[in-house]
Amino acid sequence: MTDEHTYRGDEPMRLNKWMAQLGLCSRREAEALIARGEVKVNGETVSEPGHKISDGETLTLGKAGAKTLDEQLTAVLHKPVDYVSAQPEAGQTPAARLVTKGNLVGKAPSLPGRGTQLAPLGRLDMDSRGLLLLSQDGVLAKAVIGPRSNLDKEYLVTVKGQVTPQALDKLRHGLSLDGRRLKPAEVDHLGGGRLRFILREGRNRQIRRMCELVGLVVVDLYRTRIGPLELGDLPEGKWRALTQEERASLISSASAQASASADGPGARSASARSRGKGRSKAARGGPPRKR
């Protein structure tokens, strides 16, 4: 099946830029598809990534190109402690090593091979656990961790120390790290030493360092949500493939929270790959950490 989209805009736009705005792929991926002859405008194969599409013209993505994009893998992983999300140092184990056929829950469009590169969409420290996205998808990466991204992330945190109203007030809007003021955070006291954090930024070891500044020590940190995507009941150490509906919802949510300047001409032409279909079922409590 081919994938067709009609451009509506007052000014012509570079084809690779519009393909990225549609959420079809990144600009670099668009250039590769164009180079392989997988993209047509009004039935004519386009050979230059700088080709401009005009109002009323129709882009057609060939079967092979659409299949390539559909098979891009994004793994939703329940990362355990002792695995690193980023490039490992000596003696460390990368979380991507858990993305295997044996750890898969359900079905996936493809399975990672020896040369597959799965980039972490945001960090999750070695001594933290929970939701981690590992992906080949450039558009999704921009939505989740790009400079304009404002997706919130939710964490359940267990601390040692006295959780006072004053400490909570500072955690919410009174702290700085590395000489820079933190964005306001949502912090709820769930009783005892349990807190819920909702952040819209991701400084290095941010929650642990915030807690240290108010006399609290984090003993467990568990990420339950990224934007509209919930970890749910996915077992620890297991992964599943992100669905097209979840991908669309993440991209849509990121776009909605971005500044109005991010909306360019023709962006209102929606594709099936970038329509959101609502949030998944919430899973607020989170499993207790295995001791």
Short mmCIF file of C-alpha atoms in Angstrom, two decimals, residues 22-255:
data_model
loop_
_atom_site.label_atom_id
_atom_site.label_comp_id
_atom_site.label_asym_id
_atom_site.label_seq_id
_atom_site.Cartn_x
_atom_site.Cartn_y
_atom_site.Cartn_z
CA LEU A 22 4.10 15.23 8.57
CA GLY A 23 5.80 12.87 11.01
CA LEU A 24 6.67 10.43 8.24
CA CYS A 25 10.40 10.44 8.95
CA SER A 26 13.30 12.71 9.79
CA ARG A 27 14.78 15.00 7.13
CA ARG A 28 17.78 12.70 6.81
CA GLU A 29 15.52 9.68 6.38
CA ALA A 30 13.50 11.63 3.78
CA GLU A 31 16.67 12.35 1.83
CA ALA A 32 17.52 8.63 1.83
CA LEU A 33 14.03 7.70 0.59
CA ILE A 34 14.24 10.34 -2.16
CA ALA A 35 17.68 9.09 -3.18
CA ARG A 36 16.27 5.56 -3.55
CA GLY A 37 13.46 6.82 -5.80
CA GLU A 38 10.73 6.03 -3.27
CA VAL A 39 9.07 9.46 -3.36
CA LYS A 40 6.85 10.92 -6.07
CA VAL A 41 5.13 14.29 -6.43
CA ASN A 42 2.07 14.30 -8.69
CA GLY A 43 3.15 10.92 -10.05
CA GLU A 44 6.70 12.00 -10.97
CA THR A 45 9.67 10.51 -9.13
CA VAL A 46 11.66 13.16 -7.24
CA SER A 47 15.45 12.91 -7.27
CA GLU A 48 16.46 16.01 -5.30
CA PRO A 49 15.80 16.33 -1.53
CA GLY A 50 15.63 20.11 -2.00
CA HIS A 51 12.67 19.80 -4.36
CA LYS A 52 9.86 22.10 -3.27
CA ILE A 53 6.26 20.98 -3.10
CA SER A 54 3.50 23.49 -3.82
CA ASP A 55 -0.09 23.92 -2.69
CA GLY A 56 -2.35 21.17 -4.06
CA GLU A 57 0.47 18.82 -5.07
CA THR A 58 0.39 15.25 -3.79
CA LEU A 59 3.30 13.34 -2.32
CA THR A 60 3.29 9.57 -2.77
CA LEU A 61 5.57 7.29 -0.76
CA GLY A 62 6.20 3.95 -2.47
CA LYS A 63 5.50 0.56 -0.93
CA ALA A 64 9.16 -0.16 -0.14
CA GLY A 65 9.66 3.22 1.49
CA ALA A 66 6.49 2.92 3.57
CA LYS A 67 7.55 -0.58 4.63
CA THR A 68 10.97 0.71 5.67
CA LEU A 69 9.40 3.36 7.90
CA ASP A 70 6.79 0.99 9.32
CA GLU A 71 9.50 -1.46 10.34
CA GLN A 72 11.48 1.10 12.31
CA LEU A 73 11.73 -0.33 15.78
CA THR A 74 10.98 1.52 19.00
CA ALA A 75 11.29 -0.63 22.10
CA VAL A 76 9.28 0.15 25.23
CA LEU A 77 11.54 -1.35 27.89
CA HIS A 78 11.03 -1.86 31.62
CA LYS A 79 14.63 -1.21 32.59
CA PRO A 80 15.91 -2.86 35.77
CA VAL A 81 18.64 -1.36 37.92
CA ASP A 82 22.28 -2.05 37.01
CA TYR A 83 21.72 -1.36 33.29
CA VAL A 84 22.77 1.92 31.67
CA SER A 85 20.60 3.71 29.14
CA ALA A 86 23.44 5.56 27.41
CA GLN A 87 26.85 4.49 26.12
CA PRO A 88 28.29 2.04 28.67
CA GLU A 89 31.65 2.46 30.31
CA ALA A 90 33.95 -0.44 31.13
CA GLY A 91 32.13 -3.08 33.15
CA GLN A 92 28.65 -1.63 32.48
CA THR A 93 25.81 -3.34 30.61
CA PRO A 94 23.72 -1.34 28.12
CA ALA A 95 19.94 -1.56 28.45
CA ALA A 96 19.70 -2.21 24.70
CA ARG A 97 21.11 -5.67 25.37
CA LEU A 98 17.75 -6.59 26.91
CA VAL A 99 15.95 -5.97 23.61
CA THR A 100 15.98 -9.59 22.45
CA LYS A 101 13.47 -12.05 21.06
CA GLY A 102 13.44 -13.89 24.37
CA ASN A 103 12.48 -10.75 26.32
CA LEU A 104 9.81 -9.59 23.87
CA VAL A 105 6.21 -9.34 25.05
CA GLY A 106 3.80 -9.60 22.12
CA LYS A 107 4.89 -8.95 18.52
CA ALA A 108 7.30 -6.47 16.94
CA PRO A 109 7.63 -5.17 13.35
CA SER A 110 11.27 -6.27 13.42
CA LEU A 111 13.88 -7.61 15.80
CA PRO A 112 17.25 -5.95 16.36
CA GLY A 113 20.17 -7.55 14.58
CA ARG A 114 23.89 -7.34 15.18
CA GLY A 115 24.17 -3.92 13.54
CA THR A 116 20.93 -2.41 14.85
CA GLN A 117 21.40 0.91 16.62
CA LEU A 118 18.73 1.70 19.22
CA ALA A 119 19.19 5.17 20.67
CA PRO A 120 17.84 5.93 24.16
CA LEU A 121 15.17 8.65 24.07
CA GLY A 122 16.18 10.22 27.36
CA ARG A 123 18.36 8.91 30.14
CA LEU A 124 17.49 6.65 33.03
CA ASP A 125 20.33 6.21 35.51
CA MET A 126 21.92 2.84 36.19
CA ASP A 127 20.43 2.78 39.71
CA SER A 128 16.96 3.77 38.46
CA ARG A 129 14.33 1.58 36.84
CA GLY A 130 11.15 1.80 34.83
CA LEU A 131 10.10 3.13 31.42
CA LEU A 132 12.85 3.59 28.83
CA LEU A 133 12.39 4.15 25.10
CA LEU A 134 15.03 2.82 22.69
CA SER A 135 14.45 3.74 19.07
CA GLN A 136 15.57 3.97 15.45
CA ASP A 137 12.93 6.65 14.79
CA GLY A 138 14.33 10.14 14.18
CA VAL A 139 10.93 11.87 14.25
CA LEU A 140 10.03 10.27 17.56
CA ALA A 141 13.43 11.16 19.01
CA LYS A 142 12.86 14.82 18.13
CA ALA A 143 9.41 14.73 19.76
CA VAL A 144 10.62 13.12 22.98
CA ILE A 145 14.06 14.65 23.54
CA GLY A 146 14.40 17.43 20.94
CA PRO A 147 15.18 21.00 22.00
CA ARG A 148 11.52 22.01 21.73
CA SER A 149 10.18 18.98 23.55
CA ASN A 150 8.21 19.70 26.68
CA LEU A 151 6.80 16.23 27.37
CA ASP A 152 6.40 15.54 31.06
CA LYS A 153 7.81 12.45 32.75
CA GLU A 154 6.36 10.84 35.86
CA TYR A 155 8.34 9.04 38.57
CA LEU A 156 7.52 7.20 41.78
CA VAL A 157 10.31 7.81 44.28
CA THR A 158 11.04 6.30 47.66
CA VAL A 159 13.22 8.38 49.99
CA LYS A 160 14.81 8.23 53.40
CA GLY A 161 14.46 11.28 55.62
CA GLN A 162 11.70 13.55 56.87
CA VAL A 163 9.32 14.74 54.16
CA THR A 164 8.25 18.14 55.48
CA PRO A 165 5.98 20.78 53.89
CA GLN A 166 9.05 23.01 53.58
CA ALA A 167 10.97 20.30 51.72
CA LEU A 168 8.05 19.73 49.36
CA ASP A 169 7.75 23.45 48.67
CA LYS A 170 11.43 23.66 47.72
CA LEU A 171 11.21 20.56 45.54
CA ARG A 172 8.30 22.11 43.66
CA HIS A 173 9.76 25.52 42.87
CA GLY A 174 12.72 26.55 44.97
CA LEU A 175 15.87 24.79 43.73
CA SER A 176 18.76 25.34 41.35
CA LEU A 177 21.28 22.87 39.95
CA ASP A 178 24.62 23.75 38.39
CA GLY A 179 23.85 27.44 38.79
CA ARG A 180 20.56 27.26 36.86
CA ARG A 181 17.05 27.48 38.23
CA LEU A 182 14.97 24.36 37.74
CA LYS A 183 11.60 24.45 36.03
CA PRO A 184 8.63 24.05 38.39
CA ALA A 185 7.98 20.42 39.27
CA GLU A 186 4.86 18.66 40.44
CA VAL A 187 5.67 16.76 43.64
CA ASP A 188 3.03 14.87 45.63
CA HIS A 189 3.57 13.17 48.99
CA LEU A 190 1.97 9.71 48.79
CA GLY A 191 2.61 8.89 52.44
CA GLY A 192 5.66 7.73 54.35
CA GLY A 193 8.73 8.08 52.18
CA ARG A 194 6.87 7.82 48.85
CA LEU A 195 6.75 10.77 46.45
CA ARG A 196 5.44 11.29 42.93
CA PHE A 197 7.46 13.63 40.69
CA ILE A 198 6.35 15.05 37.35
CA LEU A 199 9.17 16.84 35.51
CA ARG A 200 9.43 18.68 32.21
CA GLU A 201 13.21 18.62 32.01
CA GLY A 202 15.90 16.01 32.49
CA ARG A 203 19.06 17.29 34.17
CA ASN A 204 21.69 14.72 35.09
CA ARG A 205 20.43 12.71 38.11
CA GLN A 206 17.98 15.52 38.70
CA ILE A 207 15.57 13.95 41.18
CA ARG A 208 18.33 12.44 43.31
CA ARG A 209 20.17 15.75 43.45
CA MET A 210 16.97 17.69 44.20
CA CYS A 211 16.23 15.40 47.10
CA GLU A 212 19.77 15.72 48.45
CA LEU A 213 19.33 19.50 48.57
CA VAL A 214 16.40 19.12 51.00
CA GLY A 215 17.97 16.41 53.15
CA LEU A 216 16.36 13.37 51.51
CA VAL A 217 18.11 10.28 50.12
CA VAL A 218 16.55 8.43 47.19
CA VAL A 219 16.47 4.65 47.71
CA ASP A 220 14.27 3.78 44.72
CA LEU A 221 13.40 5.72 41.56
CA TYR A 222 10.86 4.27 39.13
CA ARG A 223 9.72 6.03 35.92
CA THR A 224 6.11 5.22 35.07
CA ARG A 225 5.27 7.57 32.20
CA ILE A 226 6.64 9.66 29.33
CA GLY A 227 4.00 12.06 28.03
CA PRO A 228 0.92 9.98 27.21
CA LEU A 229 2.85 6.69 27.25
CA GLU A 230 2.42 4.55 30.38
CA LEU A 231 4.70 1.67 31.37
CA GLY A 232 1.68 -0.24 32.64
CA ASP A 233 2.17 -3.84 33.74
CA LEU A 234 5.14 -4.65 31.50
CA PRO A 235 7.37 -6.99 33.55
CA GLU A 236 10.80 -5.81 34.66
CA GLY A 237 13.50 -6.69 32.14
CA LYS A 238 10.96 -7.19 29.34
CA TRP A 239 10.13 -5.03 26.33
CA ARG A 240 7.40 -4.56 23.76
CA ALA A 241 7.16 -2.68 20.48
CA LEU A 242 5.70 0.83 20.50
CA THR A 243 2.47 0.82 18.49
CA GLN A 244 1.73 3.26 15.67
CA GLU A 245 -1.09 4.72 17.79
CA GLU A 246 1.30 5.32 20.71
CA ARG A 247 3.89 6.83 18.38
CA ALA A 248 1.29 9.18 16.95
CA SER A 249 0.09 10.14 20.42
CA LEU A 250 3.63 10.97 21.60
CA ILE A 251 4.30 13.11 18.53
CA SER A 252 0.92 14.82 18.77
CA SER A 253 1.39 15.56 22.47
CA ALA A 254 4.87 16.96 21.87
CA SER A 255 3.56 19.18 19.07
#
